[in-house]
XYZ file of N, CA and C in Angstrom:
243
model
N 150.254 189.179 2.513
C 151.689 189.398 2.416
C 151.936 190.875 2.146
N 152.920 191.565 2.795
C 153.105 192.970 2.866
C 154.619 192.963 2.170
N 154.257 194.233 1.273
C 155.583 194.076 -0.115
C 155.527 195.948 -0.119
N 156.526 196.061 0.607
C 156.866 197.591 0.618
C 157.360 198.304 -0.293
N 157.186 199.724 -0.549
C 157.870 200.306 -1.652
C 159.117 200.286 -1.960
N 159.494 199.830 -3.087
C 161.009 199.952 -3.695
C 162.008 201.330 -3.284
N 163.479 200.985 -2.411
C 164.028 201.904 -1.918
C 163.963 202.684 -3.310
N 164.553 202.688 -4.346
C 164.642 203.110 -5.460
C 163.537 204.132 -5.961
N 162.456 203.558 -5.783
C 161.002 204.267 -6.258
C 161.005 205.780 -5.243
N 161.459 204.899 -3.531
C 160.987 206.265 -2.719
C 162.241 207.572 -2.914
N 163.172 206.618 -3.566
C 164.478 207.622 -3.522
C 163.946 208.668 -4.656
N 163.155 208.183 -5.651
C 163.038 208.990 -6.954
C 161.790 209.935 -6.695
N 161.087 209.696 -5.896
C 159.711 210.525 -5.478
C 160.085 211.181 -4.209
N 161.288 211.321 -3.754
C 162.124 212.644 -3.051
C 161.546 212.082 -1.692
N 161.712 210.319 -1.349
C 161.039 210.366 0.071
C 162.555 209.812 0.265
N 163.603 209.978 0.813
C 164.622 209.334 1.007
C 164.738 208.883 2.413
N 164.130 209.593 3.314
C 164.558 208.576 5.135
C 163.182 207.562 5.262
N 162.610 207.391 4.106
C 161.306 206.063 3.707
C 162.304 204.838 3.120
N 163.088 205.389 2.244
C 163.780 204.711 1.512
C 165.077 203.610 2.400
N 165.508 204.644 3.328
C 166.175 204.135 4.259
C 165.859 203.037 5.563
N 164.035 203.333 5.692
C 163.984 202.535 6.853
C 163.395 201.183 5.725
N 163.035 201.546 4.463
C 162.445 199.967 4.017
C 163.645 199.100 4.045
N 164.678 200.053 3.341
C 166.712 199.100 3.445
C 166.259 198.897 4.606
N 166.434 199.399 5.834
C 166.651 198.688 6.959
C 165.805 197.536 7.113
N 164.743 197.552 6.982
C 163.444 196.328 7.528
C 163.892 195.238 6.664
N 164.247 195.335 5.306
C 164.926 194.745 4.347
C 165.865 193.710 4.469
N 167.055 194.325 5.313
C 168.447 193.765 5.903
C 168.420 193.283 7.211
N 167.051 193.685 7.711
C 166.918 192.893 9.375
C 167.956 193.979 10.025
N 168.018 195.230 9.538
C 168.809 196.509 10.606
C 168.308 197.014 11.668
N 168.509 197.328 13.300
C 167.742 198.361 13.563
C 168.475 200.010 13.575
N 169.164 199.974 13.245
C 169.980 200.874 13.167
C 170.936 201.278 11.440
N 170.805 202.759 11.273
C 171.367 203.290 10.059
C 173.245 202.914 9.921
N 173.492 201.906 9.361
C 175.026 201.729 9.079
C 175.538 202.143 7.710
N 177.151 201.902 7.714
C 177.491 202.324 6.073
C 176.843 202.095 5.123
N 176.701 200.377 4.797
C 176.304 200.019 4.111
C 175.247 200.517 3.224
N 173.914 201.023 4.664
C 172.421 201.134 4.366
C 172.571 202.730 3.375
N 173.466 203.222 4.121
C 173.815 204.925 3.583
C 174.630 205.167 2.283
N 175.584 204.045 1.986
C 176.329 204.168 0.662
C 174.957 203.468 -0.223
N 174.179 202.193 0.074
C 173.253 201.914 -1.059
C 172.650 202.692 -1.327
N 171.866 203.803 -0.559
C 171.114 205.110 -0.929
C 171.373 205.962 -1.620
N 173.075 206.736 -1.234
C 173.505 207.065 -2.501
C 173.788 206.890 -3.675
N 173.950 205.294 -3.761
C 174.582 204.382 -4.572
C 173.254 204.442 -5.635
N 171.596 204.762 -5.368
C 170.801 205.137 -5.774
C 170.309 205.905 -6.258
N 170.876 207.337 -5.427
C 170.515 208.646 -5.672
C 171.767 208.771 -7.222
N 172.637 208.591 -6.711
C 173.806 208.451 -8.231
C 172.953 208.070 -9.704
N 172.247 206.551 -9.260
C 172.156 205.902 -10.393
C 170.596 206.544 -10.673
N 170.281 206.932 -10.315
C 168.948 207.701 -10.745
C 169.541 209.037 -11.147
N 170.405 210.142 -10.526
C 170.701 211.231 -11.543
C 171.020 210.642 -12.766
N 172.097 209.909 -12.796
C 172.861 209.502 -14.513
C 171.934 209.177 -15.419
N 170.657 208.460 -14.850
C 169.358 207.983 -16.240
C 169.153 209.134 -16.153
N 168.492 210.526 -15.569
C 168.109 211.470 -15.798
C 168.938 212.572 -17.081
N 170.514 212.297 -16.633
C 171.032 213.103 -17.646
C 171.318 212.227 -18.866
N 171.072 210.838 -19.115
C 170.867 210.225 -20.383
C 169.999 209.840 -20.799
N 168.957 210.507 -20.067
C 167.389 210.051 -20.660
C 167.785 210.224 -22.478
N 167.006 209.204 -23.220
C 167.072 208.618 -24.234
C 165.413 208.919 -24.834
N 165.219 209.102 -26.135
C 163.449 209.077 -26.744
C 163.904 208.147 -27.246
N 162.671 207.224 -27.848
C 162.191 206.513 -29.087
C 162.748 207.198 -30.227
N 162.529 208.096 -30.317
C 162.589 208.993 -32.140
C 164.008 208.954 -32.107
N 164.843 209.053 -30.894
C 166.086 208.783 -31.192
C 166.839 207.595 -31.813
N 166.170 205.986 -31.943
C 166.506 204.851 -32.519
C 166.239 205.041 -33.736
N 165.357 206.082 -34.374
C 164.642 205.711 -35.626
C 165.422 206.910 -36.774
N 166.472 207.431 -36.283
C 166.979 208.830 -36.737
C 168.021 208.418 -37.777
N 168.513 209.324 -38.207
C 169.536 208.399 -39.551
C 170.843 208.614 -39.129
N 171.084 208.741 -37.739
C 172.634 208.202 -37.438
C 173.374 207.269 -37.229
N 174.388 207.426 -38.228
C 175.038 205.954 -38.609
C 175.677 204.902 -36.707
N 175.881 205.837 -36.027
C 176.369 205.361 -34.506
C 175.338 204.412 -34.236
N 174.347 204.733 -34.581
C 173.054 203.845 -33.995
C 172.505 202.596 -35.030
N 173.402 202.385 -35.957
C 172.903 201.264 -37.098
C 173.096 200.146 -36.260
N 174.453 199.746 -35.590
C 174.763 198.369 -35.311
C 173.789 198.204 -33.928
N 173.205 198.985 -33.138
C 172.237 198.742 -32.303
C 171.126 198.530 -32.495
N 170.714 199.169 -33.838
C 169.775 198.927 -34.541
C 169.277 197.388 -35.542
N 170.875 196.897 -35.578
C 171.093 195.821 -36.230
C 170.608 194.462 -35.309
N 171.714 194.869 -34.137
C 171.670 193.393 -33.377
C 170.284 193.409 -32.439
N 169.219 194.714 -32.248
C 167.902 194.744 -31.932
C 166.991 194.045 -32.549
N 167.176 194.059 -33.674
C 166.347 193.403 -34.914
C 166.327 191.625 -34.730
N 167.735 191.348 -34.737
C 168.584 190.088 -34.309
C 167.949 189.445 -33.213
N 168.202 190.367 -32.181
C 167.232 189.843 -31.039
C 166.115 189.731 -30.705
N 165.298 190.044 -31.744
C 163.881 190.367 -30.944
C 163.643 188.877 -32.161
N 164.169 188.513 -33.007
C 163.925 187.668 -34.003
C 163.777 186.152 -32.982
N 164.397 186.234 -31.863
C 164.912 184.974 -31.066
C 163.584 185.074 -29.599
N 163.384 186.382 -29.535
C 162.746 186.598 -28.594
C 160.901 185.741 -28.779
């Protein structure tokens, strides 16, 4: 069974017309339409925004009060988990 690279993965390792023909093989396309071209961006978007909110660890563990109640209901959840 053949399991191709994630459009997502090739979008983030700067292969983007890879990214486009796996969407296509994906959707049964032979041809580049809106759709295939807004999801790509729709990718390239959502991969800048994690980049400019990349987040650390040391940041949960810091003594700001903003981060208690996330800190709270984490605890909460992992209790169930």
């Amino acid at each position: 069974m053949f399991m191709p690279e994630s459009p997502r993965w090739l979008v983030q390792v700067n292969q983007a017309e890879k990214a486009t023909a796996t969407l296509m093989a994906l959707k049964y396309r032979s041809e580049i339409d809106e759709a295939i071209s807004t999801e790509i961006a729709q990718i390239e978007s959502s991969l800048e925004n994690a980049r400019q909110e990349r987040t650390s660890l040391m940041s949960l563990f810091s003594k700001n009060k903003e981060k208690l109640g996330y800190r709270f209901f984490l605890c909460i959840f992992l209790q169930f988990v």
